[in-house]
mmCIF file of C-alpha atoms in Angstrom:
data_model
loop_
_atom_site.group_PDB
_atom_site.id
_atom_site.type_symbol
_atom_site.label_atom_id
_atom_site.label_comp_id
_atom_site.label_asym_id
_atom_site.label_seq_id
_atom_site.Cartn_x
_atom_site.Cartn_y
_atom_site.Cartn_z
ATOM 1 C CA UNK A 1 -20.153 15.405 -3.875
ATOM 2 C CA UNK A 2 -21.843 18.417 -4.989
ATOM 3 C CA UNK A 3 -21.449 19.420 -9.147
ATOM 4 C CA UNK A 4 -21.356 22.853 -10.864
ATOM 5 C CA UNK A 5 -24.636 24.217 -11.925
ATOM 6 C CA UNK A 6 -24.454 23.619 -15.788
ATOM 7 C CA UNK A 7 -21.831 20.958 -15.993
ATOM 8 C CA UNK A 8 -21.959 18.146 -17.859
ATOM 9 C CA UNK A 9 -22.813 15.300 -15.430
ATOM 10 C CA UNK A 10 -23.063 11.304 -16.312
ATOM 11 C CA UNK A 11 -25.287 10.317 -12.822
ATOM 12 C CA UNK A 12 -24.329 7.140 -13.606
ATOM 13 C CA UNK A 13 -20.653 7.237 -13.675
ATOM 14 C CA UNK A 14 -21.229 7.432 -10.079
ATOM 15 C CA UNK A 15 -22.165 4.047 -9.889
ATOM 16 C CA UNK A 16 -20.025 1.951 -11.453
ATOM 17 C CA UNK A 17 -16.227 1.640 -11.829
ATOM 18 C CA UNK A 18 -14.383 3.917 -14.013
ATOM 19 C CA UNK A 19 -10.618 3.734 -15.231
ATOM 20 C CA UNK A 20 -8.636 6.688 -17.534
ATOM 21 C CA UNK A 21 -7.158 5.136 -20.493
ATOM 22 C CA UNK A 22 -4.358 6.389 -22.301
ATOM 23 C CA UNK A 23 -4.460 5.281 -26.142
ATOM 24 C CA UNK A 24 -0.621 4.559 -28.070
ATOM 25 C CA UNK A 25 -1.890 8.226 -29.477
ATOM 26 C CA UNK A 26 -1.872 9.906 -26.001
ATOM 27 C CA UNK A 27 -5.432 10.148 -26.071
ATOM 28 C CA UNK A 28 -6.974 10.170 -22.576
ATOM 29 C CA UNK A 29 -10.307 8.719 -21.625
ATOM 30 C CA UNK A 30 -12.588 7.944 -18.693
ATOM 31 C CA UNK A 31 -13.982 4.875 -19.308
ATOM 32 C CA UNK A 32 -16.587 2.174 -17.454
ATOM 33 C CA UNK A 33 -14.608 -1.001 -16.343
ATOM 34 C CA UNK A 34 -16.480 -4.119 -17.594
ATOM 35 C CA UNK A 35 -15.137 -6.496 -15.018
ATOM 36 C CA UNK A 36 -12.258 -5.246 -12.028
ATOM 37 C CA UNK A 37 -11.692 -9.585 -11.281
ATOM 38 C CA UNK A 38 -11.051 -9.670 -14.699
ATOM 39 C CA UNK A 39 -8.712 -6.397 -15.470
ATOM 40 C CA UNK A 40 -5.982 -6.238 -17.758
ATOM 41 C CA UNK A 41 -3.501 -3.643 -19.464
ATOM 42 C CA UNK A 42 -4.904 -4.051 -23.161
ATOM 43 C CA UNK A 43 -8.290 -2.315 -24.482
ATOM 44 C CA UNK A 44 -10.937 -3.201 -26.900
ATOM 45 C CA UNK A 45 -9.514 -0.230 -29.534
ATOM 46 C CA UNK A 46 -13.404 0.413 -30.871
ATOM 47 C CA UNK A 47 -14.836 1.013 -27.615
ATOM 48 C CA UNK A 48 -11.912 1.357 -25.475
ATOM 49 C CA UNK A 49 -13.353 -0.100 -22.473
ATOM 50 C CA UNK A 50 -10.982 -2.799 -20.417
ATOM 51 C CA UNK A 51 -11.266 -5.826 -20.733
ATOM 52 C CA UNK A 52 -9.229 -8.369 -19.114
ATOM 53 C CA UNK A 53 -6.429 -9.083 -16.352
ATOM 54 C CA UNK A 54 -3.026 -8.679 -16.885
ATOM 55 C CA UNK A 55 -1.105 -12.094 -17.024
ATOM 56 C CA UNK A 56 1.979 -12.754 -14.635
ATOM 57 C CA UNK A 57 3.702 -13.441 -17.913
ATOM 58 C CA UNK A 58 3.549 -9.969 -19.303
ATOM 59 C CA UNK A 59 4.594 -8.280 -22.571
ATOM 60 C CA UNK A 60 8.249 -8.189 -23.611
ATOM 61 C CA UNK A 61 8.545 -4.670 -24.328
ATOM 62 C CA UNK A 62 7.794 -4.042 -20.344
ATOM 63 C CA UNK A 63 10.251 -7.166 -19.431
ATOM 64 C CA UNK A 64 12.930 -5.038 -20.779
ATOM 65 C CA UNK A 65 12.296 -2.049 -19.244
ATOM 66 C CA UNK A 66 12.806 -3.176 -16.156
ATOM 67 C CA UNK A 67 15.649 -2.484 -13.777
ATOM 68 C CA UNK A 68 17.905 -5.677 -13.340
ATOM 69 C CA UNK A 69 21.104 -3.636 -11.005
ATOM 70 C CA UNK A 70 20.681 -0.450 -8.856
ATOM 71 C CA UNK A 71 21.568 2.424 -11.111
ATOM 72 C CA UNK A 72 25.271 3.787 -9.660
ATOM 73 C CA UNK A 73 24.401 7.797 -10.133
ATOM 74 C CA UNK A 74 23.578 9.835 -7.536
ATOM 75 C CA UNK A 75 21.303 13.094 -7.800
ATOM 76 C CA UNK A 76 24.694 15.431 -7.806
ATOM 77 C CA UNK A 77 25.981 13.470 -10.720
ATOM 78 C CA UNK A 78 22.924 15.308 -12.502
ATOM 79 C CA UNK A 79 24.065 18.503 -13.510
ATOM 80 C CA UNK A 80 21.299 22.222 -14.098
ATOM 81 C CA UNK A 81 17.823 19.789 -12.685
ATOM 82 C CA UNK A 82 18.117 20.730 -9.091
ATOM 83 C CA UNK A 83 14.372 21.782 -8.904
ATOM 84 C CA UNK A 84 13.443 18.868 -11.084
ATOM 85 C CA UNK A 85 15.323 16.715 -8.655
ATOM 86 C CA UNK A 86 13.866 18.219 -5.781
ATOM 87 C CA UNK A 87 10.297 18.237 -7.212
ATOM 88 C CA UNK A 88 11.043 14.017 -7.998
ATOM 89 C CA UNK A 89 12.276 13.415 -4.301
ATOM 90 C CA UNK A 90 9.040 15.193 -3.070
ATOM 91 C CA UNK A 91 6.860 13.453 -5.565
ATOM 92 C CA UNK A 92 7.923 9.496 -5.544
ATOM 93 C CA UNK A 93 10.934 9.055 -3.281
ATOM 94 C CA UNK A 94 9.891 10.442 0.726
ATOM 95 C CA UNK A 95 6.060 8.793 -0.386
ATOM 96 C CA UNK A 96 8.315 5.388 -0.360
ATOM 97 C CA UNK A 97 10.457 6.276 1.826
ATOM 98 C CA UNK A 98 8.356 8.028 4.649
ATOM 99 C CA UNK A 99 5.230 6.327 4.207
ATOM 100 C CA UNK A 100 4.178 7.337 8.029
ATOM 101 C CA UNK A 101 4.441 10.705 7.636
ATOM 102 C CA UNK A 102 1.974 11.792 4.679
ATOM 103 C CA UNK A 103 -0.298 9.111 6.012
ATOM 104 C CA UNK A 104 -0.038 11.611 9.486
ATOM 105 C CA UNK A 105 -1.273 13.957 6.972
ATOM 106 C CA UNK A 106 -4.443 12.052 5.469
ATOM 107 C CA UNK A 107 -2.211 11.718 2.644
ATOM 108 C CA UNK A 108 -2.397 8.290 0.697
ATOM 109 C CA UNK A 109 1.206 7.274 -1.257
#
């Protein structure tokens, strides 16, 4: 991997794990992972690094965010989005759907 002449390079980085954390304030970081075995969704909020697993028995506020039934709208029930809905299909549905052919394309979904 070859770096810019004058950019700010942590040689280190290199060798260790890394994960981006995003903060309840939208704040975005690139942090060290302390243990992968031992990963989990919180963060220590002084240093932000990761610290532990997430438990099968996870927090309520994602329990009820889940999706219990199959939603009954289609994408022409959706009025004015068609590019959105075009960019969505392109982006998360055919990667699901047609696994086969972006891996064809060295393409990892």
């Amino acid at each position: 991997m070859q770096e810019e002449e004058g950019a700010n390079v942590d040689l280190d980085a290199h060798k260790t794990k890394c994960a981006v954390i995003k903060t309840s304030t939208r704040a975005t970081y690139f942090l060290p992972v302390v243990d992968l075995t031992a990963l989990n969704a919180g963060n220590n909020p002084d240093s932000y690094l990761v610290l532990e697993k997430l438990p099968a028995e996870y927090d309520s506020r994602v329990k009820a965010m889940e999706v219990d039934e199959r939603p009954s709208e289609q994408y022409s029930d959706i009025g004015g989005c068609d590019k959105q809905i075009q960019e969505l299909i392109e982006a998360v549905v055919l990667p699901m759907t047609h696994k086969d052919r972006f891996v064809n394309l060295g393409i990892h979904p």
